[in-house]
PDB file of C-alpha atoms in Angstrom:
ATOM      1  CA  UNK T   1     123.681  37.089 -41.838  1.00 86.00           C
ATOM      2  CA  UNK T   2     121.206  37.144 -38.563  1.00 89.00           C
ATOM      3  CA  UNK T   3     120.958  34.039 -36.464  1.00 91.00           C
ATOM      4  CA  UNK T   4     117.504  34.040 -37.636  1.00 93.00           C
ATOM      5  CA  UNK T   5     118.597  33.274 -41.269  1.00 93.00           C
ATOM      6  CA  UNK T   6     121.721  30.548 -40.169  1.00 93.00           C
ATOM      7  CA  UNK T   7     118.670  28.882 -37.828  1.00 94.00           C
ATOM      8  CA  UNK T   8     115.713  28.756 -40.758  1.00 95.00           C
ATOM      9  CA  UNK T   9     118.874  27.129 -43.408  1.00 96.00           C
ATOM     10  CA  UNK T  10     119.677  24.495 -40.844  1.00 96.00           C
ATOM     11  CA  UNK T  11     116.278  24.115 -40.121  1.00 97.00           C
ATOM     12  CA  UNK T  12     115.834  23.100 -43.781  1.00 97.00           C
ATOM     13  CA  UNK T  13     118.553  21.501 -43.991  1.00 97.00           C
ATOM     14  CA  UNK T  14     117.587  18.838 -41.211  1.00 98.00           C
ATOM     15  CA  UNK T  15     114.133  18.902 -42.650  1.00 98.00           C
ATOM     16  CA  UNK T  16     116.449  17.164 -46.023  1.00 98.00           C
ATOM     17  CA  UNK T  17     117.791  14.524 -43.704  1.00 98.00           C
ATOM     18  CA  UNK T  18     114.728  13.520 -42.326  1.00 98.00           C
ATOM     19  CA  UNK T  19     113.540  13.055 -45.728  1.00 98.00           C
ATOM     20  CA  UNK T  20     116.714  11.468 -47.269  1.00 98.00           C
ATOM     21  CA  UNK T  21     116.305   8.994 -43.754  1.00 98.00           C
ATOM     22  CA  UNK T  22     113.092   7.920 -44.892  1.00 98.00           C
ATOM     23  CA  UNK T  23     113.862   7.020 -48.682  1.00 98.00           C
ATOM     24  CA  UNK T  24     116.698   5.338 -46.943  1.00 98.00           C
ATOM     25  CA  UNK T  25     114.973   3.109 -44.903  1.00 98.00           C
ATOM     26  CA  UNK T  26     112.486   2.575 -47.409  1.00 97.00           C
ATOM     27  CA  UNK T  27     115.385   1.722 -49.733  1.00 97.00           C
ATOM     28  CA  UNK T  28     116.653  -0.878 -47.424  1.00 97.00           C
ATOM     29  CA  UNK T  29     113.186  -2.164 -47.394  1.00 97.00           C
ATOM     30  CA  UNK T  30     113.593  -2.732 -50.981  1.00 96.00           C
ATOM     31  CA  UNK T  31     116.451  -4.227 -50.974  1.00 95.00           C
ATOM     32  CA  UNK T  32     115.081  -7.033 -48.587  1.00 96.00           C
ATOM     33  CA  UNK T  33     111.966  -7.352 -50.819  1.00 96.00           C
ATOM     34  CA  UNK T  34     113.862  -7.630 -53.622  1.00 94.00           C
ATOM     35  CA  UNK T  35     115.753 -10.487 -51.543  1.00 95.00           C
ATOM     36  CA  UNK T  36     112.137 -12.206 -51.259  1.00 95.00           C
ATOM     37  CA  UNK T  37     111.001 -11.788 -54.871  1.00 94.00           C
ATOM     38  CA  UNK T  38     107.888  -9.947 -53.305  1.00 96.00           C
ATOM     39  CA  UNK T  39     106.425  -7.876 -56.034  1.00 94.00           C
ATOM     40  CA  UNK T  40     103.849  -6.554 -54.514  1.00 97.00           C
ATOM     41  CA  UNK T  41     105.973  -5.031 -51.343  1.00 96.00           C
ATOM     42  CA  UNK T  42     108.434  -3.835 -54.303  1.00 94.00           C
ATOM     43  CA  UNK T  43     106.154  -1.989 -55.877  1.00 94.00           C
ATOM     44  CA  UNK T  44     104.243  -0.956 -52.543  1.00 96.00           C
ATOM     45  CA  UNK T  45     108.092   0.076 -51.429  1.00 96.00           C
ATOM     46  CA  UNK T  46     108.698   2.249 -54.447  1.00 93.00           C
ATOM     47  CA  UNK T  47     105.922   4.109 -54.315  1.00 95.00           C
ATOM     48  CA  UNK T  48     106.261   4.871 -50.818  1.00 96.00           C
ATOM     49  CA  UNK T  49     109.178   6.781 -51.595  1.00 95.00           C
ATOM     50  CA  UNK T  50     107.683   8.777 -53.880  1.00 95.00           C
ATOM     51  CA  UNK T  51     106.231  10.854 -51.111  1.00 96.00           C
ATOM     52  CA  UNK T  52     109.483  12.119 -49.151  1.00 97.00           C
ATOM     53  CA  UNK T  53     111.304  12.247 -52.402  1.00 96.00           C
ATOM     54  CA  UNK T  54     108.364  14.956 -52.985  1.00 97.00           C
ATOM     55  CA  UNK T  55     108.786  16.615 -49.732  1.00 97.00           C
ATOM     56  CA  UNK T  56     112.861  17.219 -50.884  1.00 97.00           C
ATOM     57  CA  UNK T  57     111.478  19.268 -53.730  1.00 97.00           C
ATOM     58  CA  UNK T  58     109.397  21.270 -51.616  1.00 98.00           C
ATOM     59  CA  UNK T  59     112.174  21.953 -48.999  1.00 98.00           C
ATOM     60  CA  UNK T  60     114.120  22.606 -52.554  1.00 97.00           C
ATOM     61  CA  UNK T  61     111.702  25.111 -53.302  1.00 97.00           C
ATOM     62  CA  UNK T  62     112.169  26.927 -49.746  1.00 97.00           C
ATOM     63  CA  UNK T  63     115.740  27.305 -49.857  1.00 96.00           C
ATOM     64  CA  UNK T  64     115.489  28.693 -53.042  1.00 95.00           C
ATOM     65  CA  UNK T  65     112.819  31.364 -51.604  1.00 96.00           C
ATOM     66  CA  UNK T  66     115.310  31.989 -48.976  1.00 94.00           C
ATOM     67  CA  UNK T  67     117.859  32.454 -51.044  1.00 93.00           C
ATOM     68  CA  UNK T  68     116.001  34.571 -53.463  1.00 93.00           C
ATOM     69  CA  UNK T  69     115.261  36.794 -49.513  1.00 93.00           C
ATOM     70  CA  UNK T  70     118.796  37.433 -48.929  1.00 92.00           C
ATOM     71  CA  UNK T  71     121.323  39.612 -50.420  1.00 92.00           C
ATOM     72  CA  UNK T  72     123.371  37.828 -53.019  1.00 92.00           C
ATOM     73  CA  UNK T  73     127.114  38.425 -50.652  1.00 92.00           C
ATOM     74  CA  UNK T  74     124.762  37.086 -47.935  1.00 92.00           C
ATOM     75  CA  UNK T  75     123.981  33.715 -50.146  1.00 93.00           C
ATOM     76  CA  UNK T  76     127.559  34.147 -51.165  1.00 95.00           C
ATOM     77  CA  UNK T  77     128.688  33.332 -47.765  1.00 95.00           C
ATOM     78  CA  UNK T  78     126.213  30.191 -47.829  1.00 94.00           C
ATOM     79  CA  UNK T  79     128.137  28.694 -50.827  1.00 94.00           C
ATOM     80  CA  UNK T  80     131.412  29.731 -49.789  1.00 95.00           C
ATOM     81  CA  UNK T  81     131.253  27.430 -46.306  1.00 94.00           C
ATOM     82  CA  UNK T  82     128.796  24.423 -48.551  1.00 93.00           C
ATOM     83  CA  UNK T  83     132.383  24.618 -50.628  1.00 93.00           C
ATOM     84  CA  UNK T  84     134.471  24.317 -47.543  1.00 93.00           C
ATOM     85  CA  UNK T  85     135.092  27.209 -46.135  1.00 94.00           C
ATOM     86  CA  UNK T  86     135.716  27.476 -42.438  1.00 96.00           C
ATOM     87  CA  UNK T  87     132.647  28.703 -40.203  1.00 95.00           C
ATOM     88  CA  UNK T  88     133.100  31.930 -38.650  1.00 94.00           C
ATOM     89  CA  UNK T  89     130.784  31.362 -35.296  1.00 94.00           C
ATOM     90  CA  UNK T  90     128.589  28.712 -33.951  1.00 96.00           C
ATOM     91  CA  UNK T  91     125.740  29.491 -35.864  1.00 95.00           C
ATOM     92  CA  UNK T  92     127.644  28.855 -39.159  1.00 95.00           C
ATOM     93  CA  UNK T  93     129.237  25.952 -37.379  1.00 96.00           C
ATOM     94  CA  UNK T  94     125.531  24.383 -36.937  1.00 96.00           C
ATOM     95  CA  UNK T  95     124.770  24.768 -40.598  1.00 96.00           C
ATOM     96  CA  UNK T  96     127.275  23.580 -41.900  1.00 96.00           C
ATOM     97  CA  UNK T  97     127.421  20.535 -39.384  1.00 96.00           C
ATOM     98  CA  UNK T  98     123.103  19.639 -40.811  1.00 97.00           C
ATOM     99  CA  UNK T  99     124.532  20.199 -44.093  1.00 96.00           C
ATOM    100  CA  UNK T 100     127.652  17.698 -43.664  1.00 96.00           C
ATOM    101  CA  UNK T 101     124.885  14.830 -42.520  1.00 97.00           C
ATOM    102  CA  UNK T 102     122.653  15.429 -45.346  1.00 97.00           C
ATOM    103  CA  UNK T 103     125.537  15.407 -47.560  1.00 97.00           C
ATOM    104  CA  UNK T 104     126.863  12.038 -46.078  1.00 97.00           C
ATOM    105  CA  UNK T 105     123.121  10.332 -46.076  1.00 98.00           C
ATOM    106  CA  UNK T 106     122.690  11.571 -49.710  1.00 97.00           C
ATOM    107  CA  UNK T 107     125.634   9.465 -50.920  1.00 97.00           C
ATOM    108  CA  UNK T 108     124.266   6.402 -49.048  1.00 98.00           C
ATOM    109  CA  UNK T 109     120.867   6.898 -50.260  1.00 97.00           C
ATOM    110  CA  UNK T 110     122.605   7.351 -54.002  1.00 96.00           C
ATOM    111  CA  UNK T 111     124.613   4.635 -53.751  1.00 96.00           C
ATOM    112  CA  UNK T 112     121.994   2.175 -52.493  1.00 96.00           C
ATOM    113  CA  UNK T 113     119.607   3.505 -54.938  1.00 93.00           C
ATOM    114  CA  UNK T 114     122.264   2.462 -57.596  1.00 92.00           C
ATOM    115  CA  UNK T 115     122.262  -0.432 -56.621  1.00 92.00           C
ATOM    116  CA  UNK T 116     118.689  -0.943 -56.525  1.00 92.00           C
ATOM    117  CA  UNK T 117     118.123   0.128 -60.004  1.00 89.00           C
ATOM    118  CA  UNK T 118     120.334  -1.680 -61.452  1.00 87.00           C
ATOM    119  CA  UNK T 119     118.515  -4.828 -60.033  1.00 87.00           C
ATOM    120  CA  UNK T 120     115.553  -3.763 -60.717  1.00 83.00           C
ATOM    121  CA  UNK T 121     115.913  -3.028 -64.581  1.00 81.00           C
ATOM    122  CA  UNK T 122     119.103  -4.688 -65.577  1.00 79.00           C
ATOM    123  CA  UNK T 123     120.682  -2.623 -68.503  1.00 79.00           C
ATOM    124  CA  UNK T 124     118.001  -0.748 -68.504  1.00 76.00           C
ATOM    125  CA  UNK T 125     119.019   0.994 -65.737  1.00 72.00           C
ATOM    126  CA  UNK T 126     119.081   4.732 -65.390  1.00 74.00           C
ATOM    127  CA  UNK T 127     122.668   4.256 -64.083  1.00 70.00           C
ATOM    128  CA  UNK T 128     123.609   2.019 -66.619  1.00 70.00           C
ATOM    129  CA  UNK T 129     125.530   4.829 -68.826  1.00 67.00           C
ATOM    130  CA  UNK T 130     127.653   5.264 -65.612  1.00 59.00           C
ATOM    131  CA  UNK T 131     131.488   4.432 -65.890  1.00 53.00           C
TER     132      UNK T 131
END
């Protein structure tokens, strides 16, 4: 792969943790409203996340298009190191070090939106089938 194509991955990769940051923070935000019972910054604070949750899809949406660009042993590579290969050189080293932060801000954003939910709607909670 060209350093072109390892820099436009991490690029879009760090483009998912600046998302995932936001819905974190907003998350967090939540939480503390939650604390309050203050409805209305509750629901003000959910749909504010809305909008970088959107913004994953589209980044989504451009990895797949650069995927679909590259030559399948090319995108093989790609999955190979996001399944723990070794990197080769420093440009796979810098991918695969955006993709290790987005991976560890995911699971904090997942668990705290767990936990959120299940506040929020009690056994109705979309993670309520979880165990």
């Amino acid at each position: 792969m060209t350093k072109r194509d390892w820099l436009d991955l991490a690029v879009l990769a760090r483009k998912q943790y600046n998302c995932l940051s936001e819905v974190l923070g907003l998350s967090q935000q939540l939480g503390e409203a939650l604390d309050r019972s203050d409805d209305v910054s509750v629901r003000l604070l959910v749909s504010m996340r809305q909008d970088p949750i959107l913004r994953l899809e589209e980044i989504k949406a451009a990895i797949g298009s650069k995927r679909d660009s590259m030559p399948p042993e090319e995108w093989e590579r790609v999955n190979d190191l996001n399944g723990g290969a070794q990197p080769q050189d420093q440009d796979e080293k810098v991918y695969l070090n955006q993709v290790g932060s987005v991976r560890r801000i995911l699971e904090r954003v997942l668990e705290l939106d767990r936990r959120l939910n299940r506040r929020l709607a009690g056994e109705n909670s979309f993670y309520a089938q979880e165990k």
